[in-house]
mmCIF file of C-alpha atoms in Angstrom:
data_model
loop_
_atom_site.group_PDB
_atom_site.id
_atom_site.type_symbol
_atom_site.label_atom_id
_atom_site.label_comp_id
_atom_site.label_asym_id
_atom_site.label_seq_id
_atom_site.Cartn_x
_atom_site.Cartn_y
_atom_site.Cartn_z
ATOM 1 C CA MET J 8 273.878 -13.874 -74.624
ATOM 2 C CA SER J 9 274.200 -16.587 -72.224
ATOM 3 C CA GLU J 10 273.936 -16.669 -68.414
ATOM 4 C CA SER J 11 277.084 -17.311 -66.342
ATOM 5 C CA ARG J 12 277.977 -21.039 -64.595
ATOM 6 C CA PRO J 13 277.090 -21.133 -61.145
ATOM 7 C CA THR J 14 279.874 -19.852 -58.543
ATOM 8 C CA THR J 15 279.272 -21.770 -55.414
ATOM 9 C CA THR J 16 282.589 -23.415 -54.385
ATOM 10 C CA GLY J 17 280.038 -26.641 -52.949
ATOM 11 C CA LEU J 18 280.800 -29.905 -54.442
ATOM 12 C CA PRO J 19 277.922 -32.112 -54.938
ATOM 13 C CA PRO J 20 278.043 -35.256 -52.922
ATOM 14 C CA LEU J 21 280.227 -38.705 -54.586
ATOM 15 C CA SER J 22 280.209 -42.136 -54.859
ATOM 16 C CA LEU J 23 282.388 -44.828 -56.380
ATOM 17 C CA TYR J 24 281.992 -46.953 -59.413
ATOM 18 C CA LEU J 25 284.115 -50.090 -59.585
ATOM 19 C CA HIS J 26 284.522 -51.950 -63.734
ATOM 20 C CA VAL J 27 284.545 -55.729 -63.529
ATOM 21 C CA PRO J 28 285.162 -56.337 -66.581
ATOM 22 C CA TRP J 29 285.006 -59.973 -67.166
ATOM 23 C CA CYS J 30 282.072 -62.557 -67.704
ATOM 24 C CA VAL J 31 281.953 -66.199 -69.088
ATOM 25 C CA ARG J 32 280.027 -65.590 -72.113
ATOM 26 C CA LYS J 33 279.059 -62.098 -73.884
ATOM 27 C CA CYS J 34 274.809 -62.071 -73.870
ATOM 28 C CA PRO J 35 273.808 -61.070 -77.413
ATOM 29 C CA TYR J 36 271.777 -57.927 -76.187
ATOM 30 C CA CYS J 37 275.075 -56.529 -74.213
ATOM 31 C CA ASP J 38 276.123 -53.160 -75.022
ATOM 32 C CA PHE J 39 278.503 -53.330 -72.190
ATOM 33 C CA ASN J 40 282.299 -53.231 -71.768
ATOM 34 C CA SER J 41 282.566 -56.927 -70.631
ATOM 35 C CA HIS J 42 284.503 -59.711 -72.415
ATOM 36 C CA GLY J 43 283.754 -63.615 -72.396
ATOM 37 C CA VAL J 44 286.804 -65.634 -71.505
ATOM 38 C CA GLY J 45 284.535 -69.343 -70.757
ATOM 39 C CA ARG J 46 284.246 -71.210 -67.633
ATOM 40 C CA GLY J 47 286.883 -71.700 -64.822
ATOM 41 C CA ALA J 48 289.088 -69.326 -66.959
ATOM 42 C CA GLU J 49 291.618 -67.689 -64.273
ATOM 43 C CA LEU J 50 291.521 -64.287 -64.016
ATOM 44 C CA PRO J 51 294.401 -61.977 -63.108
ATOM 45 C CA GLU J 52 292.832 -61.196 -59.844
ATOM 46 C CA ALA J 53 295.922 -60.029 -58.191
ATOM 47 C CA ALA J 54 297.217 -58.171 -61.299
ATOM 48 C CA TYR J 55 293.570 -56.153 -61.687
ATOM 49 C CA LEU J 56 293.307 -55.595 -57.932
ATOM 50 C CA GLU J 57 296.553 -53.713 -57.569
ATOM 51 C CA ALA J 58 295.930 -51.675 -61.060
ATOM 52 C CA LEU J 59 292.242 -50.536 -59.368
ATOM 53 C CA ILE J 60 293.921 -49.472 -56.303
ATOM 54 C CA ALA J 61 296.722 -47.014 -58.741
ATOM 55 C CA ASP J 62 293.903 -46.283 -60.865
ATOM 56 C CA LEU J 63 291.845 -45.257 -57.000
ATOM 57 C CA GLU J 64 295.313 -43.340 -55.749
ATOM 58 C CA ALA J 65 295.576 -41.153 -59.493
ATOM 59 C CA ASP J 66 292.240 -39.789 -59.187
ATOM 60 C CA LEU J 67 292.663 -39.499 -55.343
ATOM 61 C CA PRO J 68 292.646 -35.368 -56.071
ATOM 62 C CA LEU J 69 288.684 -35.060 -57.324
ATOM 63 C CA ALA J 70 287.641 -36.831 -54.286
ATOM 64 C CA ALA J 71 288.932 -33.615 -52.578
ATOM 65 C CA GLN J 72 288.259 -35.268 -49.306
ATOM 66 C CA ARG J 73 284.443 -35.866 -49.700
ATOM 67 C CA GLU J 74 283.139 -38.817 -47.921
ATOM 68 C CA LEU J 75 281.973 -41.941 -50.157
ATOM 69 C CA VAL J 76 277.842 -42.378 -49.980
ATOM 70 C CA SER J 77 278.291 -45.739 -51.804
ATOM 71 C CA ILE J 78 280.207 -48.057 -53.809
ATOM 72 C CA PHE J 79 279.020 -49.928 -57.025
ATOM 73 C CA ILE J 80 280.486 -52.801 -58.351
ATOM 74 C CA GLY J 81 279.173 -53.448 -61.886
ATOM 75 C CA GLY J 82 280.604 -55.331 -64.667
ATOM 76 C CA GLY J 83 281.197 -58.302 -66.602
ATOM 77 C CA THR J 84 279.602 -60.328 -63.995
ATOM 78 C CA PRO J 85 281.970 -58.775 -61.062
ATOM 79 C CA SER J 86 280.919 -62.713 -59.382
ATOM 80 C CA LEU J 87 283.658 -63.750 -60.731
ATOM 81 C CA MET J 88 285.724 -62.817 -58.631
ATOM 82 C CA SER J 89 287.015 -63.993 -54.769
ATOM 83 C CA ALA J 90 285.586 -62.551 -51.686
ATOM 84 C CA GLY J 91 289.086 -62.354 -50.396
ATOM 85 C CA PHE J 92 289.771 -59.636 -53.384
ATOM 86 C CA TYR J 93 286.489 -57.223 -52.503
ATOM 87 C CA GLU J 94 287.873 -57.604 -48.567
ATOM 88 C CA ARG J 95 291.387 -56.063 -49.891
ATOM 89 C CA LEU J 96 289.919 -53.968 -52.791
ATOM 90 C CA LEU J 97 287.202 -52.329 -49.842
ATOM 91 C CA LYS J 98 289.781 -51.816 -46.994
ATOM 92 C CA ALA J 99 292.206 -50.064 -49.903
ATOM 93 C CA VAL J 100 289.005 -47.598 -50.676
ATOM 94 C CA ALA J 101 288.517 -47.286 -47.057
ATOM 95 C CA ASP J 102 292.232 -46.635 -46.076
ATOM 96 C CA ARG J 103 292.083 -43.820 -48.676
ATOM 97 C CA LEU J 104 288.807 -42.062 -48.967
ATOM 98 C CA PRO J 105 286.349 -41.619 -45.715
ATOM 99 C CA LEU J 106 283.126 -43.794 -46.071
ATOM 100 C CA ALA J 107 279.659 -42.709 -44.770
ATOM 101 C CA ARG J 108 278.146 -44.720 -41.964
ATOM 102 C CA ASP J 109 275.319 -45.568 -43.972
ATOM 103 C CA ILE J 110 277.591 -46.156 -47.088
ATOM 104 C CA GLU J 111 275.515 -48.833 -48.983
ATOM 105 C CA ILE J 112 277.906 -51.017 -51.132
ATOM 106 C CA THR J 113 276.256 -53.080 -54.510
ATOM 107 C CA LEU J 114 277.937 -56.228 -56.009
ATOM 108 C CA GLU J 115 276.493 -57.106 -59.116
ATOM 109 C CA ALA J 116 275.957 -61.340 -59.469
ATOM 110 C CA ASN J 117 275.109 -63.971 -61.908
ATOM 111 C CA PRO J 118 273.399 -66.859 -60.555
ATOM 112 C CA GLY J 119 275.817 -68.698 -63.353
ATOM 113 C CA THR J 120 278.883 -67.576 -61.459
ATOM 114 C CA LEU J 121 278.190 -68.649 -58.568
ATOM 115 C CA GLU J 122 280.241 -70.920 -55.945
ATOM 116 C CA ARG J 123 278.591 -72.094 -52.523
ATOM 117 C CA GLY J 124 278.899 -69.967 -49.886
ATOM 118 C CA ARG J 125 280.365 -67.439 -51.703
ATOM 119 C CA PHE J 126 277.845 -65.001 -51.722
ATOM 120 C CA ALA J 127 278.687 -65.219 -47.367
ATOM 121 C CA GLY J 128 282.382 -63.978 -47.804
ATOM 122 C CA TYR J 129 280.807 -61.494 -50.090
ATOM 123 C CA ARG J 130 278.992 -60.018 -47.462
ATOM 124 C CA ALA J 131 281.539 -60.589 -44.415
ATOM 125 C CA ALA J 132 283.849 -58.271 -46.944
ATOM 126 C CA GLY J 133 281.984 -55.855 -46.790
ATOM 127 C CA ILE J 134 279.410 -55.413 -48.830
ATOM 128 C CA ASN J 135 275.333 -55.342 -48.198
ATOM 129 C CA ARG J 136 273.286 -55.025 -51.331
ATOM 130 C CA LEU J 137 273.952 -57.454 -53.821
ATOM 131 C CA SER J 138 271.596 -57.363 -57.308
ATOM 132 C CA LEU J 139 270.772 -60.689 -58.987
ATOM 133 C CA GLY J 140 271.352 -60.431 -62.777
ATOM 134 C CA VAL J 141 268.393 -62.312 -63.347
ATOM 135 C CA GLN J 142 266.607 -61.029 -66.344
ATOM 136 C CA SER J 143 263.645 -64.610 -66.371
ATOM 137 C CA PHE J 144 262.960 -67.329 -64.388
ATOM 138 C CA GLN J 145 261.364 -68.957 -67.663
ATOM 139 C CA ASP J 146 264.738 -71.387 -69.015
ATOM 140 C CA ALA J 147 263.536 -71.411 -72.109
ATOM 141 C CA GLN J 148 263.841 -67.448 -72.033
ATOM 142 C CA LEU J 149 267.067 -67.518 -70.532
ATOM 143 C CA SER J 150 268.494 -69.559 -73.338
ATOM 144 C CA ALA J 151 267.060 -67.144 -75.811
ATOM 145 C CA LEU J 152 268.842 -64.603 -74.230
ATOM 146 C CA GLY J 153 272.054 -65.933 -74.045
ATOM 147 C CA ARG J 154 272.188 -66.513 -69.823
ATOM 148 C CA ILE J 155 274.400 -69.142 -68.711
ATOM 149 C CA HIS J 156 271.848 -69.739 -65.434
ATOM 150 C CA GLY J 157 268.520 -71.553 -64.850
ATOM 151 C CA GLY J 158 265.190 -70.284 -63.174
ATOM 152 C CA ASP J 159 266.271 -73.343 -60.517
ATOM 153 C CA ASP J 160 269.566 -71.107 -60.426
ATOM 154 C CA ALA J 161 268.245 -68.190 -59.451
ATOM 155 C CA ARG J 162 266.092 -69.403 -56.639
ATOM 156 C CA ALA J 163 269.732 -70.801 -55.042
ATOM 157 C CA ALA J 164 271.034 -68.310 -55.214
ATOM 158 C CA PHE J 165 268.210 -65.294 -53.922
ATOM 159 C CA ASP J 166 267.931 -68.108 -50.868
ATOM 160 C CA GLU J 167 271.956 -68.583 -50.358
ATOM 161 C CA ALA J 168 271.995 -64.869 -50.387
ATOM 162 C CA ARG J 169 269.168 -64.445 -47.441
ATOM 163 C CA ARG J 170 270.704 -66.927 -45.776
ATOM 164 C CA ALA J 171 274.062 -64.857 -45.867
ATOM 165 C CA GLY J 172 272.608 -62.255 -44.550
ATOM 166 C CA PHE J 173 271.600 -59.660 -46.900
ATOM 167 C CA ASP J 174 268.771 -58.215 -46.295
ATOM 168 C CA ASN J 175 268.985 -55.539 -49.135
ATOM 169 C CA LEU J 176 268.189 -57.516 -52.668
ATOM 170 C CA ASN J 177 267.496 -56.366 -56.023
ATOM 171 C CA LEU J 178 266.620 -58.356 -58.901
ATOM 172 C CA ASP J 179 267.140 -57.228 -62.266
ATOM 173 C CA LEU J 180 264.335 -58.388 -64.885
ATOM 174 C CA MET J 181 263.373 -57.857 -68.178
ATOM 175 C CA HIS J 182 260.073 -57.823 -70.905
ATOM 176 C CA GLY J 183 259.334 -57.407 -73.536
ATOM 177 C CA LEU J 184 261.857 -60.871 -74.688
ATOM 178 C CA PRO J 185 261.663 -62.438 -77.928
ATOM 179 C CA GLY J 186 258.150 -64.432 -78.615
ATOM 180 C CA GLN J 187 257.509 -63.108 -74.945
ATOM 181 C CA THR J 188 253.742 -62.962 -74.375
ATOM 182 C CA PRO J 189 251.329 -60.693 -71.165
ATOM 183 C CA GLU J 190 250.954 -63.938 -69.472
ATOM 184 C CA LEU J 191 254.717 -65.010 -69.358
ATOM 185 C CA ALA J 192 256.175 -61.710 -68.671
ATOM 186 C CA LEU J 193 253.641 -61.384 -65.604
ATOM 187 C CA ALA J 194 254.605 -65.276 -64.634
ATOM 188 C CA ASP J 195 258.063 -63.214 -64.008
ATOM 189 C CA LEU J 196 257.049 -60.871 -62.306
ATOM 190 C CA GLU J 197 255.310 -63.147 -60.499
ATOM 191 C CA GLN J 198 258.302 -65.456 -59.460
ATOM 192 C CA ALA J 199 260.346 -62.306 -58.302
ATOM 193 C CA LEU J 200 257.516 -61.533 -55.853
ATOM 194 C CA SER J 201 256.988 -64.898 -54.486
ATOM 195 C CA LEU J 202 261.159 -64.190 -53.581
ATOM 196 C CA SER J 203 259.183 -60.785 -51.895
ATOM 197 C CA PRO J 204 263.296 -58.783 -52.984
ATOM 198 C CA GLU J 205 263.530 -55.478 -51.602
ATOM 199 C CA HIS J 206 264.110 -53.665 -55.229
ATOM 200 C CA LEU J 207 263.179 -54.405 -58.759
ATOM 201 C CA SER J 208 264.510 -53.026 -61.898
ATOM 202 C CA TRP J 209 262.155 -54.171 -64.708
ATOM 203 C CA TYR J 210 263.483 -53.062 -67.980
ATOM 204 C CA GLN J 211 262.078 -53.767 -71.733
ATOM 205 C CA LEU J 212 264.443 -55.630 -73.965
ATOM 206 C CA THR J 213 265.754 -52.939 -76.331
ATOM 207 C CA LEU J 214 268.452 -53.928 -79.023
ATOM 208 C CA GLU J 215 271.096 -51.868 -78.997
ATOM 209 C CA PRO J 216 274.101 -51.094 -81.371
ATOM 210 C CA ASN J 217 276.831 -53.386 -81.506
ATOM 211 C CA THR J 218 275.543 -56.153 -80.157
ATOM 212 C CA GLU J 219 274.391 -59.523 -81.801
ATOM 213 C CA PHE J 220 271.088 -58.669 -81.239
ATOM 214 C CA HIS J 221 271.265 -55.737 -83.176
ATOM 215 C CA SER J 222 273.146 -57.381 -85.941
ATOM 216 C CA PHE J 223 271.047 -60.403 -85.641
ATOM 217 C CA PRO J 224 267.461 -59.149 -83.697
ATOM 218 C CA PRO J 225 265.549 -61.554 -82.770
ATOM 219 C CA VAL J 226 261.685 -61.753 -83.488
ATOM 220 C CA LEU J 227 260.254 -59.109 -80.153
ATOM 221 C CA PRO J 228 256.558 -58.716 -79.305
ATOM 222 C CA GLU J 229 254.660 -56.302 -81.538
ATOM 223 C CA GLU J 230 253.988 -52.432 -79.421
ATOM 224 C CA GLU J 231 249.974 -53.768 -78.183
ATOM 225 C CA VAL J 232 252.000 -55.954 -76.458
ATOM 226 C CA LEU J 233 254.495 -54.440 -75.035
ATOM 227 C CA TRP J 234 251.863 -51.530 -73.922
ATOM 228 C CA ASP J 235 249.897 -54.189 -72.095
ATOM 229 C CA ILE J 236 252.863 -56.015 -70.030
ATOM 230 C CA GLN J 237 253.916 -52.181 -68.732
ATOM 231 C CA ASP J 238 250.480 -52.004 -68.049
ATOM 232 C CA HIS J 239 250.455 -55.114 -66.026
ATOM 233 C CA GLY J 240 252.749 -54.976 -64.786
ATOM 234 C CA HIS J 241 253.426 -51.721 -62.813
ATOM 235 C CA GLU J 242 249.733 -52.339 -61.434
ATOM 236 C CA ARG J 243 251.370 -55.823 -59.712
ATOM 237 C CA LEU J 244 254.204 -54.036 -58.391
ATOM 238 C CA GLU J 245 252.418 -51.206 -56.970
ATOM 239 C CA ALA J 246 250.050 -54.056 -55.271
ATOM 240 C CA ASP J 247 252.469 -55.758 -54.273
ATOM 241 C CA GLY J 248 253.930 -52.595 -51.914
ATOM 242 C CA LEU J 249 257.375 -51.974 -54.637
ATOM 243 C CA ALA J 250 256.798 -48.146 -55.538
ATOM 244 C CA ARG J 251 258.180 -47.255 -58.866
ATOM 245 C CA TYR J 252 261.100 -43.918 -58.187
ATOM 246 C CA GLU J 253 262.140 -44.160 -61.903
ATOM 247 C CA ILE J 254 261.268 -46.138 -65.332
ATOM 248 C CA SER J 255 262.509 -49.244 -64.270
ATOM 249 C CA ALA J 256 263.070 -49.154 -61.073
ATOM 250 C CA TYR J 257 260.749 -49.917 -57.844
ATOM 251 C CA ALA J 258 261.797 -50.241 -54.533
ATOM 252 C CA ARG J 259 259.767 -51.166 -50.632
ATOM 253 C CA PRO J 260 260.114 -48.166 -48.683
ATOM 254 C CA GLY J 261 263.522 -46.659 -47.844
ATOM 255 C CA ARG J 262 264.907 -49.589 -50.158
ATOM 256 C CA ALA J 263 265.696 -47.127 -53.957
ATOM 257 C CA SER J 264 269.422 -47.606 -54.762
ATOM 258 C CA ARG J 265 271.588 -45.196 -53.386
ATOM 259 C CA HIS J 266 273.839 -44.759 -55.657
ATOM 260 C CA ASN J 267 271.277 -44.834 -58.620
ATOM 261 C CA LEU J 268 269.463 -41.766 -56.914
ATOM 262 C CA HIS J 269 273.092 -40.214 -57.008
ATOM 263 C CA TYR J 270 273.415 -40.576 -60.316
ATOM 264 C CA TRP J 271 270.139 -39.701 -61.032
ATOM 265 C CA GLN J 272 270.452 -36.755 -58.653
ATOM 266 C CA PHE J 273 273.583 -35.219 -60.551
ATOM 267 C CA GLY J 274 275.996 -36.162 -57.706
ATOM 268 C CA ASP J 275 279.945 -36.897 -58.611
ATOM 269 C CA TYR J 276 281.615 -40.119 -59.197
ATOM 270 C CA LEU J 277 284.623 -41.644 -59.518
ATOM 271 C CA GLY J 278 285.157 -44.232 -62.229
ATOM 272 C CA ILE J 279 288.088 -47.147 -61.959
ATOM 273 C CA GLY J 280 288.420 -50.007 -63.606
ATOM 274 C CA ALA J 281 288.610 -50.718 -67.301
ATOM 275 C CA GLY J 282 286.288 -49.288 -68.747
ATOM 276 C CA ALA J 283 284.877 -47.396 -66.393
ATOM 277 C CA HIS J 284 283.173 -43.434 -66.722
ATOM 278 C CA GLY J 285 283.266 -40.787 -64.010
ATOM 279 C CA LYS J 286 281.515 -37.876 -63.438
ATOM 280 C CA LEU J 287 282.989 -34.763 -61.750
ATOM 281 C CA SER J 288 283.198 -31.324 -60.220
ATOM 282 C CA VAL J 289 285.890 -29.144 -61.019
ATOM 283 C CA PRO J 290 286.571 -25.604 -60.483
ATOM 284 C CA GLY J 291 286.473 -23.286 -63.763
ATOM 285 C CA PRO J 292 287.308 -19.416 -64.364
ATOM 286 C CA GLU J 293 283.552 -18.955 -63.592
ATOM 287 C CA GLY J 294 283.003 -21.684 -60.575
ATOM 288 C CA LEU J 295 282.423 -25.551 -61.134
ATOM 289 C CA GLU J 296 282.692 -27.038 -64.148
ATOM 290 C CA ILE J 297 281.908 -30.765 -65.340
ATOM 291 C CA GLU J 298 284.191 -33.141 -66.428
ATOM 292 C CA ARG J 299 283.396 -36.893 -67.836
ATOM 293 C CA ARG J 300 286.255 -38.973 -67.794
ATOM 294 C CA TRP J 301 286.905 -42.647 -68.498
ATOM 295 C CA LYS J 302 289.533 -45.789 -68.663
ATOM 296 C CA SER J 303 291.485 -47.731 -70.512
ATOM 297 C CA ARG J 304 288.728 -50.336 -72.241
ATOM 298 C CA ARG J 305 290.263 -53.711 -72.680
ATOM 299 C CA PRO J 306 291.246 -55.961 -70.125
ATOM 300 C CA GLU J 307 295.228 -56.236 -71.182
ATOM 301 C CA ASP J 308 294.982 -52.269 -72.256
ATOM 302 C CA TYR J 309 294.064 -51.613 -68.506
ATOM 303 C CA LEU J 310 296.926 -53.547 -67.032
ATOM 304 C CA ARG J 311 299.123 -52.384 -69.166
ATOM 305 C CA ARG J 312 298.941 -49.107 -67.764
ATOM 306 C CA ALA J 313 299.537 -49.994 -64.538
ATOM 307 C CA ASN J 314 303.025 -49.669 -65.450
ATOM 308 C CA ASP J 315 302.527 -46.281 -67.938
ATOM 309 C CA PRO J 316 302.879 -42.987 -66.912
ATOM 310 C CA ARG J 317 300.354 -41.756 -68.269
ATOM 311 C CA GLY J 318 298.163 -43.273 -66.729
ATOM 312 C CA PHE J 319 294.591 -44.819 -67.478
ATOM 313 C CA VAL J 320 292.515 -42.283 -68.293
ATOM 314 C CA ALA J 321 292.202 -42.664 -71.898
ATOM 315 C CA GLY J 322 289.758 -39.638 -72.746
ATOM 316 C CA ARG J 323 287.968 -36.949 -70.721
ATOM 317 C CA GLY J 324 286.381 -33.844 -71.511
ATOM 318 C CA LEU J 325 283.802 -30.737 -70.149
ATOM 319 C CA ILE J 326 280.425 -30.575 -70.523
ATOM 320 C CA GLU J 327 279.477 -27.863 -72.545
ATOM 321 C CA GLU J 328 277.898 -24.759 -71.251
ATOM 322 C CA ARG J 329 275.151 -25.035 -73.569
ATOM 323 C CA GLU J 330 275.015 -29.225 -72.936
ATOM 324 C CA LEU J 331 274.438 -28.744 -69.350
ATOM 325 C CA PRO J 332 270.619 -27.911 -69.931
ATOM 326 C CA LEU J 333 270.395 -31.608 -71.585
ATOM 327 C CA GLU J 334 272.865 -33.206 -69.326
ATOM 328 C CA PHE J 335 271.038 -32.862 -66.177
ATOM 329 C CA ALA J 336 267.540 -33.660 -67.005
ATOM 330 C CA MET J 337 268.149 -36.749 -68.845
ATOM 331 C CA ASN J 338 269.574 -37.994 -65.369
ATOM 332 C CA ALA J 339 266.516 -35.669 -63.172
ATOM 333 C CA LEU J 340 263.562 -36.356 -65.550
ATOM 334 C CA ARG J 341 264.328 -40.136 -65.245
ATOM 335 C CA LEU J 342 262.791 -39.946 -61.131
ATOM 336 C CA VAL J 343 258.834 -39.872 -60.996
ATOM 337 C CA GLU J 344 259.142 -37.474 -58.860
ATOM 338 C CA GLY J 345 261.421 -35.515 -59.830
ATOM 339 C CA VAL J 346 263.797 -32.875 -58.797
ATOM 340 C CA PRO J 347 263.602 -29.181 -56.726
ATOM 341 C CA LEU J 348 263.035 -26.762 -59.449
ATOM 342 C CA SER J 349 265.731 -24.448 -57.681
ATOM 343 C CA THR J 350 268.535 -27.488 -58.293
ATOM 344 C CA TRP J 351 267.718 -26.908 -62.133
ATOM 345 C CA GLN J 352 269.655 -23.254 -62.054
ATOM 346 C CA ALA J 353 272.135 -24.462 -59.227
ATOM 347 C CA HIS J 354 273.481 -27.547 -62.008
ATOM 348 C CA THR J 355 272.830 -25.673 -65.252
ATOM 349 C CA GLY J 356 273.269 -21.674 -64.723
ATOM 350 C CA ARG J 357 270.163 -20.913 -66.036
ATOM 351 C CA PRO J 358 267.041 -19.555 -63.728
ATOM 352 C CA SER J 359 264.552 -21.420 -63.323
ATOM 353 C CA GLN J 360 261.733 -19.174 -65.288
ATOM 354 C CA VAL J 361 264.395 -19.688 -68.564
ATOM 355 C CA LEU J 362 263.346 -23.256 -68.923
ATOM 356 C CA LEU J 363 259.665 -22.944 -67.235
ATOM 357 C CA SER J 364 259.426 -20.363 -70.170
ATOM 358 C CA ARG J 365 260.619 -22.786 -73.470
ATOM 359 C CA LEU J 366 258.642 -25.943 -71.147
ATOM 360 C CA VAL J 367 254.547 -24.152 -72.379
ATOM 361 C CA GLU J 368 254.485 -26.893 -74.309
ATOM 362 C CA ALA J 369 255.534 -29.715 -72.691
ATOM 363 C CA ARG J 370 252.540 -28.424 -70.394
ATOM 364 C CA GLU J 371 249.961 -27.968 -72.764
ATOM 365 C CA LYS J 372 250.740 -31.909 -73.812
ATOM 366 C CA GLY J 373 250.966 -33.300 -69.896
ATOM 367 C CA LEU J 374 254.594 -33.862 -70.428
ATOM 368 C CA LEU J 375 255.266 -31.798 -67.507
ATOM 369 C CA VAL J 376 253.912 -32.318 -63.706
ATOM 370 C CA GLU J 377 252.063 -28.877 -63.014
ATOM 371 C CA ASP J 378 254.089 -28.307 -59.724
ATOM 372 C CA ALA J 379 255.578 -24.943 -59.292
ATOM 373 C CA ASP J 380 258.651 -25.848 -57.438
ATOM 374 C CA ARG J 381 259.847 -29.432 -58.459
ATOM 375 C CA LEU J 382 260.787 -30.235 -62.473
ATOM 376 C CA GLY J 383 259.571 -33.554 -63.040
ATOM 377 C CA ALA J 384 257.837 -35.384 -65.908
ATOM 378 C CA SER J 385 254.541 -37.059 -65.767
ATOM 379 C CA ALA J 386 253.492 -40.614 -66.095
ATOM 380 C CA GLN J 387 253.001 -39.471 -69.733
ATOM 381 C CA GLY J 388 255.860 -37.545 -69.839
ATOM 382 C CA LEU J 389 258.345 -40.524 -68.928
ATOM 383 C CA LEU J 390 256.799 -43.097 -71.193
ATOM 384 C CA PHE J 391 257.773 -40.278 -74.244
ATOM 385 C CA LEU J 392 260.930 -39.149 -72.598
ATOM 386 C CA ASN J 393 262.752 -38.786 -75.031
ATOM 387 C CA GLU J 394 260.221 -36.081 -77.045
ATOM 388 C CA LEU J 395 260.866 -33.992 -73.307
ATOM 389 C CA LEU J 396 264.337 -34.673 -73.076
ATOM 390 C CA ALA J 397 264.439 -32.126 -76.746
ATOM 391 C CA MET J 398 262.281 -30.516 -75.714
ATOM 392 C CA VAL J 399 264.484 -28.869 -72.454
ATOM 393 C CA ASP J 400 267.164 -29.732 -74.757
ATOM 394 C CA ASP J 401 266.343 -26.252 -76.652
ATOM 395 C CA VAL J 402 266.574 -24.366 -73.810
ATOM 396 C CA GLY J 403 270.634 -25.505 -74.200
ATOM 397 C CA GLN J 404 270.897 -24.131 -77.279
#
């Protein structure tokens, strides 16, 4: 007989994810919901804004009057939209939901899609954190990745963001690129560190299904080279004062991404926009249950749904009780510090003693931190997270 779900009536904090599905050109490694439109294309800003607001209105009951602790605008390439678009959108959000006084509002931007002066408009609209999709500072590597910007564009975008008043900047940087040596990977890191960003997302290129690279894979570095890049890169980032707080995220003190932390700590979030996903706690017969819902994926279908009585939701489903341990662990164990062990029972309904009794092997292999009060992967566990998650999944069976 399985343990019952938690019966607490308290709801977790709430965030908002907004999706902009268009980009100039689909990158060959990208498996996100993005749709290339070419340079100079006129996007349906007004229609999409109206649809986003209608989508938010439909989801308002799920917010249960909670304030938003963070907003993340992702894509696609959100910087294709004008500053006026975001000014009107964020006002519409603030008119409908309370915002935390220190709310973090992030916009993803591509250095190759920015018109001069646009950053100042984004800052004036209320966006207070930018995430620049640099990926590399080397033109040859950027060309191999299908990016539309060069290294000089990336540096210029960062400088302009600073001039516009952004004091919270993230750089997205990849490693393990086609033909990349440790020297080239570390040169990219040095370029990034010379700009002194508050946050760096540094992650390895992977070949995801349903991408061009998966169908026509490039030649990637050997495994020994990848380990070398990771070891030396981690040391260099830590030496510069960027502490690793998640598998692929580094931040200066107090600058960890609140929105991403919210995900990894299993918070609730509304997802609006084409293909956006949300995770919500909803009342069930034995307490709170967790529902995942997703919106219509294709932009044209999403826009049509603005006038459809069925609304924007393309699908939804409750996370089954046996799936909760893995769902929770897939997020929590990404965090370097882990989470308080008490949150395990609160989110999964399983006593922590059950978890610990099933993870003896993980401790013997050195995959878990030896801490009686916290659930966290060791440095070794972060390297072999899939193996650790498989052991956690056994707890739910």
